[in-house]
């Protein structure tokens, strides 16, 4: 079953045909920019504070079975009143690039999203004003220790009409303030590098063109705390020769607990004739893990010509022997 909309870190339009709605969610902050209150130019959602921007996110700690209270502020920057649905949502990493995303309102929440209860689930904010709504976060007695990221989301009730050719479209927008919740108990950082593959693209004739390879791998947070991973790539050829060393930069700023993402890296100038091993080493605080894959780089056209020539030679030799025996 398709999700009716996807809530992502940055502004992305997700449209579906007919009566299915798209949504855009802004959660504030990116990997390259300093943290700031989440906003989209029309409204903002942020933790209540004496000074705007002093609390860009909710950082909460609680023990299993306990309840914490806080307040979220929704600010309307437009000249007309806006009505929002308030709800808590679980966070996860998108499979494509590891971006910080949260579950939609229709999806089942199992972590922080299920434990967050705003005092009001619908709020109307007057023009150029802000409304602050208290909420409680009740941690179940059997909650697992560690990090449970999520968000408090303000979803605009309006449905923007659009057109996708002959198909009617609808788009909803939302803004969410991130919630970083840590439940008391043992923290276990753990990281895995899995399913390392190498796809090679070489010219038919060695030296005629540039070869490329795509390294793909799965980065898996096996532990219960959020990690800030770094990955180093190293390729070695015959006799231990170093072919490539590189620190990868297309990584998520945060890899959330129990999340896995599939990533890839392009290697331009990969070997056209070699045999070796490629190693990906992932590190984060107190953890280090590696994944490997062996590779063989062969010039297929010359090899095919050589094999064909050898086969033709053997066939000709057998024919001559038969002729010799027959005479």
XYZ file of N, CA and C in Angstrom, residues 53-201:
447
model
N 14.902 30.691 18.384
C 16.102 30.055 17.859
C 17.022 29.478 18.903
N 16.763 29.768 20.187
C 17.647 29.252 21.234
C 17.449 27.759 21.454
N 16.283 27.216 21.026
C 16.012 25.786 21.098
C 15.530 25.316 19.723
N 16.419 25.063 18.800
C 15.966 24.645 17.473
C 15.308 23.277 17.489
N 15.722 22.409 18.405
C 15.164 21.064 18.511
C 14.768 20.784 19.952
N 13.955 19.730 20.133
C 13.668 19.223 21.473
C 14.713 18.156 21.821
N 15.458 18.388 22.889
C 16.378 17.386 23.415
C 15.824 16.937 24.764
N 15.333 15.709 24.814
C 14.642 15.229 25.998
C 15.288 13.937 26.510
N 15.239 13.763 27.830
C 15.700 12.530 28.470
C 14.610 12.071 29.429
N 14.356 10.770 29.434
C 13.315 10.236 30.314
C 13.597 8.765 30.586
N 13.176 8.296 31.733
C 13.297 6.886 32.090
C 12.034 6.144 31.669
N 12.127 4.839 31.467
C 10.920 4.060 31.158
C 9.849 4.245 32.234
N 8.613 4.453 31.814
C 7.513 4.650 32.740
C 7.307 6.076 33.194
N 8.145 7.004 32.733
C 8.028 8.399 33.175
C 7.367 9.259 32.108
N 6.966 10.464 32.524
C 6.326 11.415 31.624
C 7.046 12.750 31.696
N 7.303 13.342 30.541
C 7.886 14.683 30.493
C 6.905 15.599 29.775
N 6.952 16.865 30.100
C 6.085 17.849 29.461
C 6.931 18.927 28.811
N 6.440 19.472 27.732
C 7.131 20.552 27.036
C 6.087 21.331 26.257
N 6.528 22.311 25.498
C 5.595 23.135 24.736
C 6.161 23.385 23.345
N 5.283 23.346 22.349
C 5.677 23.607 20.972
C 4.971 24.866 20.496
N 5.687 25.679 19.748
C 5.139 26.930 19.225
C 4.963 26.817 17.719
N 3.771 27.243 17.256
C 3.479 27.306 15.826
C 3.260 28.766 15.474
N 4.086 29.290 14.578
C 4.023 30.703 14.203
C 3.508 30.844 12.778
N 2.510 31.707 12.603
C 1.921 31.986 11.293
C 2.522 33.279 10.755
N 3.199 33.213 9.613
C 3.855 34.381 9.048
C 3.050 35.010 7.921
N 1.852 34.508 7.685
C 1.029 35.015 6.587
C 0.012 36.030 7.098
N -0.729 36.615 6.154
C -1.741 37.624 6.492
C -3.126 37.011 6.676
N -3.223 35.699 6.723
C -4.515 35.029 6.901
C -4.370 33.951 7.977
N -5.458 33.650 8.677
C -5.373 32.588 9.687
C -5.102 31.227 9.036
N -4.358 30.384 9.742
C -4.046 29.046 9.255
C -4.413 28.023 10.331
N -4.954 26.896 9.903
C -5.318 25.833 10.828
C -4.443 24.607 10.555
N -3.925 24.043 11.658
C -3.003 22.918 11.535
C -3.478 21.733 12.378
N -3.124 20.552 11.925
C -3.253 19.342 12.726
C -1.912 19.080 13.385
N -1.924 18.906 14.711
C -0.697 18.639 15.457
C -0.627 17.161 15.804
N 0.540 16.563 15.593
C 0.705 15.163 15.968
C 2.181 14.847 16.155
N 2.450 13.755 16.861
C 3.805 13.262 17.023
C 4.116 12.221 15.959
N 5.375 12.168 15.529
C 5.761 11.241 14.464
C 7.120 10.619 14.768
N 7.267 9.343 14.410
C 8.563 8.679 14.495
C 9.452 9.143 13.346
N 10.761 9.160 13.592
C 11.731 9.541 12.571
C 12.432 8.300 12.018
N 12.920 8.430 10.800
C 13.681 7.353 10.171
C 14.591 7.968 9.112
N 15.527 7.173 8.603
C 16.394 7.596 7.503
C 15.801 7.120 6.184
N 15.744 8.011 5.205
C 15.277 7.609 3.891
C 16.283 6.645 3.270
N 15.769 5.674 2.506
C 16.639 4.668 1.906
C 17.545 5.263 0.836
N 17.072 6.291 0.163
C 17.827 6.804 -0.980
C 19.112 7.519 -0.581
N 19.023 8.425 0.391
C 20.209 9.202 0.738
C 20.414 9.348 2.241
N 19.586 8.670 3.041
C 19.769 8.747 4.485
C 19.237 10.015 5.110
N 18.429 10.788 4.393
C 17.875 12.012 4.954
C 16.961 11.739 6.137
N 16.841 12.717 7.016
C 15.990 12.624 8.206
C 14.544 12.824 7.772
N 13.709 11.827 7.995
C 12.293 11.899 7.611
C 11.447 11.389 8.762
N 10.147 11.687 8.730
C 9.243 11.209 9.779
C 8.016 10.571 9.163
N 7.358 9.738 9.940
C 6.173 9.022 9.474
C 5.011 9.986 9.246
N 4.162 9.624 8.332
C 2.980 10.434 8.080
C 1.946 10.203 9.183
N 0.938 11.057 9.183
C -0.097 10.960 10.213
C -0.882 9.660 10.099
N -0.982 9.120 8.891
C -1.754 7.893 8.687
C -0.972 6.637 9.070
N 0.328 6.758 9.182
C 1.140 5.586 9.489
C 1.121 5.279 10.988
N 1.411 4.032 11.303
C 1.465 3.607 12.699
C 2.766 4.084 13.330
N 2.633 4.754 14.451
C 3.795 5.235 15.204
C 4.099 4.237 16.322
N 5.378 3.917 16.505
C 5.751 2.924 17.520
C 6.725 3.457 18.556
N 7.302 4.627 18.326
C 8.274 5.195 19.251
C 7.816 6.531 19.779
N 8.692 7.531 19.660
C 8.366 8.862 20.181
C 7.069 9.398 19.599
N 6.798 9.068 18.335
C 5.570 9.552 17.717
C 4.318 9.046 18.402
N 4.378 7.828 18.939
C 3.219 7.273 19.641
C 3.112 7.803 21.060
N 4.205 8.289 21.603
C 4.226 8.714 23.008
C 3.932 10.200 23.177
N 3.984 10.966 22.091
C 3.742 12.410 22.141
C 2.241 12.671 22.032
N 1.725 13.451 22.960
C 0.308 13.806 22.957
C 0.163 15.322 23.129
N -0.090 16.074 22.033
C -0.349 17.515 22.181
C -1.648 17.734 22.956
N -1.698 18.830 23.700
C -2.914 19.169 24.448
C -4.084 19.399 23.501
N -3.774 19.887 22.294
C -4.787 20.046 21.238
C -4.239 19.433 19.960
N -5.072 18.686 19.253
C -4.595 18.100 17.996
C -4.944 18.965 16.791
N -5.619 20.071 17.021
C -5.918 21.031 15.967
C -5.773 22.427 16.546
N -5.093 23.317 15.818
C -4.869 24.672 16.309
C -4.988 25.648 15.147
N -5.698 26.752 15.392
C -5.807 27.832 14.416
C -4.953 29.003 14.885
N -4.043 29.447 14.028
C -3.107 30.515 14.391
C -3.489 31.775 13.615
N -3.772 32.887 14.297
C -4.133 34.135 13.614
C -2.972 34.649 12.764
N -3.275 35.591 11.851
C -2.221 36.154 10.998
C -1.099 36.791 11.815
N 0.124 36.601 11.385
C 1.310 37.204 12.001
C 1.332 36.990 13.520
N 0.941 35.791 13.930
C 0.888 35.471 15.359
C 1.472 34.082 15.586
N 1.581 33.732 16.858
C 2.088 32.416 17.229
C 1.233 31.855 18.356
N 1.062 30.552 18.344
C 0.318 29.855 19.387
C 1.215 28.773 19.966
N 1.275 28.725 21.281
C 2.087 27.713 21.961
C 1.164 26.661 22.567
N 1.463 25.401 22.294
C 0.622 24.291 22.743
C 1.450 23.346 23.615
N 1.026 23.090 24.841
C 1.728 22.104 25.669
C 1.523 20.688 25.115
N 2.484 19.836 25.388
C 2.314 18.426 25.051
C 3.015 17.576 26.101
N 2.592 16.353 26.213
C 3.241 15.398 27.110
C 3.854 14.281 26.288
N 4.921 13.730 26.813
C 5.572 12.570 26.208
C 5.684 11.514 27.300
N 4.914 10.454 27.171
C 4.880 9.394 28.178
C 5.611 8.176 27.648
N 6.696 7.804 28.318
C 7.509 6.673 27.896
C 6.953 5.400 28.531
N 6.629 4.386 27.743
C 6.109 3.144 28.328
C 7.128 2.496 29.268
N 6.614 1.738 30.210
C 7.495 1.084 31.183
C 8.414 0.075 30.528
N 8.008 -0.481 29.390
C 8.829 -1.488 28.718
C 9.586 -0.910 27.521
N 9.710 0.412 27.467
C 10.423 1.041 26.349
C 11.896 0.651 26.358
N 12.447 0.388 25.186
C 13.855 0.028 25.073
C 14.725 1.247 25.354
N 15.862 1.059 26.026
C 16.760 2.196 26.267
C 17.389 2.677 24.972
N 17.892 3.902 25.015
C 18.559 4.474 23.849
C 17.773 5.594 23.215
N 18.126 5.908 21.982
C 17.544 7.051 21.276
C 16.265 6.660 20.546
N 15.271 7.557 20.651
C 13.995 7.387 19.949
C 13.661 8.726 19.282
N 14.233 8.995 18.113
C 14.004 10.288 17.457
C 12.614 10.388 16.857
N 12.136 11.626 16.778
C 10.820 11.869 16.198
C 10.640 13.342 15.897
N 9.389 13.792 15.893
C 9.097 15.194 15.617
C 7.691 15.524 16.085
N 7.481 16.815 16.374
C 6.133 17.354 16.563
C 5.788 18.087 15.279
N 4.739 17.622 14.608
C 4.445 18.078 13.250
C 3.177 18.921 13.233
N 3.245 20.031 12.480
C 2.070 20.861 12.198
C 1.733 20.700 10.728
N 0.642 19.994 10.449
C 0.221 19.701 9.086
C -0.879 20.671 8.662
N -0.653 21.396 7.585
C -1.647 22.339 7.066
C -2.852 21.560 6.555
N -4.036 21.946 7.003
C -5.248 21.242 6.576
C -5.617 21.526 5.123
N -5.117 22.608 4.575
C -5.469 22.961 3.207
C -4.845 21.976 2.221
N -5.558 21.749 1.150
C -5.057 20.894 0.077
C -4.888 21.761 -1.161
N -3.646 21.937 -1.577
C -3.377 22.741 -2.763
C -3.683 21.921 -4.002
N -4.427 22.520 -4.916
C -4.779 21.835 -6.152
C -3.655 21.989 -7.163
N -3.460 20.934 -7.916
C -2.439 20.963 -8.943
C -2.891 20.167 -10.143
N -2.023 20.105 -11.127
C -2.353 19.367 -12.344
C -1.123 18.649 -12.835
N -1.279 17.384 -13.155
C -0.207 16.591 -13.740
C -0.670 16.036 -15.069
N -0.778 16.900 -16.059
C -1.315 16.479 -17.343
C -2.810 16.305 -17.248
N -3.285 15.088 -17.463
C -4.718 14.805 -17.408
C -5.150 14.302 -16.039
N -4.252 14.360 -15.040
C -4.529 13.805 -13.717
C -4.597 14.925 -12.683
N -5.635 14.911 -11.851
C -5.766 15.898 -10.776
C -4.834 15.520 -9.636
N -4.190 16.512 -9.054
C -3.233 16.288 -7.981
C -3.589 17.135 -6.775
N -3.152 16.663 -5.613
C -3.321 17.449 -4.404
C -2.046 17.405 -3.588
N -1.703 18.520 -2.959
C -0.475 18.608 -2.175
C -0.791 19.196 -0.814
N -0.319 18.556 0.235
C -0.374 19.128 1.578
C 1.036 19.437 2.037
N 1.143 20.425 2.913
C 2.456 20.797 3.433
C 2.455 20.688 4.951
N 3.650 20.421 5.478
C 3.783 20.293 6.924
C 5.155 20.779 7.348
N 5.250 21.207 8.580
C 6.523 21.598 9.178
C 6.623 20.894 10.518
N 7.796 20.384 10.826
C 7.953 19.652 12.078
C 9.198 20.058 12.838
N 9.094 20.100 14.152
C 10.241 20.343 15.022
C 10.770 18.996 15.499
N 12.043 18.745 15.276
C 12.622 17.455 15.643
C 12.602 17.234 17.158
N 12.438 15.974 17.528
C 12.503 15.559 18.927
C 13.604 14.504 19.043
N 14.617 14.804 19.847
C 15.678 13.849 20.134
C 15.466 13.351 21.564
N 14.892 12.174 21.677
C 14.577 11.599 22.980
C 15.538 10.468 23.286
N 16.103 10.488 24.491
C 16.919 9.362 24.954
C 16.257 8.752 26.185
N 15.956 7.463 26.085
C 15.365 6.720 27.200
C 16.493 6.112 28.023
N 16.379 6.267 29.339
C 17.435 5.822 30.236
C 17.693 4.326 30.161
N 18.971 3.966 30.346
C 19.372 2.563 30.297
C 20.667 2.422 29.525
N 21.150 1.197 29.332
C 22.417 0.978 28.621
C 22.346 1.445 27.174
N 23.398 2.134 26.739
C 23.503 2.539 25.338
C 24.529 1.651 24.647
N 24.156 1.173 23.483
C 25.010 0.225 22.762
C 25.211 0.731 21.326
N 26.341 1.412 21.057
C 26.612 1.802 19.675
C 27.098 0.594 18.871
N 26.570 0.418 17.680
C 26.980 -0.688 16.813
C 26.710 -0.295 15.372
N 27.629 -0.684 14.494
C 27.556 -0.257 13.101
C 27.940 -1.426 12.201
N 27.303 -1.540 11.064
C 27.615 -2.599 10.118
C 27.761 -2.071 8.706
N 28.660 -2.691 7.935
C 28.816 -2.417 6.506
C 28.493 -3.719 5.778
N 27.396 -3.737 5.024
C 26.891 -4.981 4.452
C 26.715 -4.873 2.946
N 26.657 -6.042 2.300
C 26.297 -6.158 0.876
C 27.117 -5.224 -0.013
N 28.433 -5.282 0.134
C 29.312 -4.459 -0.698
C 29.389 -5.069 -2.097
N 29.112 -4.278 -3.113
C 29.173 -4.736 -4.494
C 29.974 -3.749 -5.339
N 30.477 -4.231 -6.463
C 31.242 -3.391 -7.382
C 30.783 -3.682 -8.811
N 30.272 -2.663 -9.480
C 29.871 -2.772 -10.885
C 30.877 -2.011 -11.736
N 31.490 -2.704 -12.690
C 32.556 -2.117 -13.492
C 32.094 -1.845 -14.915
N 32.602 -0.740 -15.452
C 32.318 -0.362 -16.837
C 33.655 0.007 -17.480
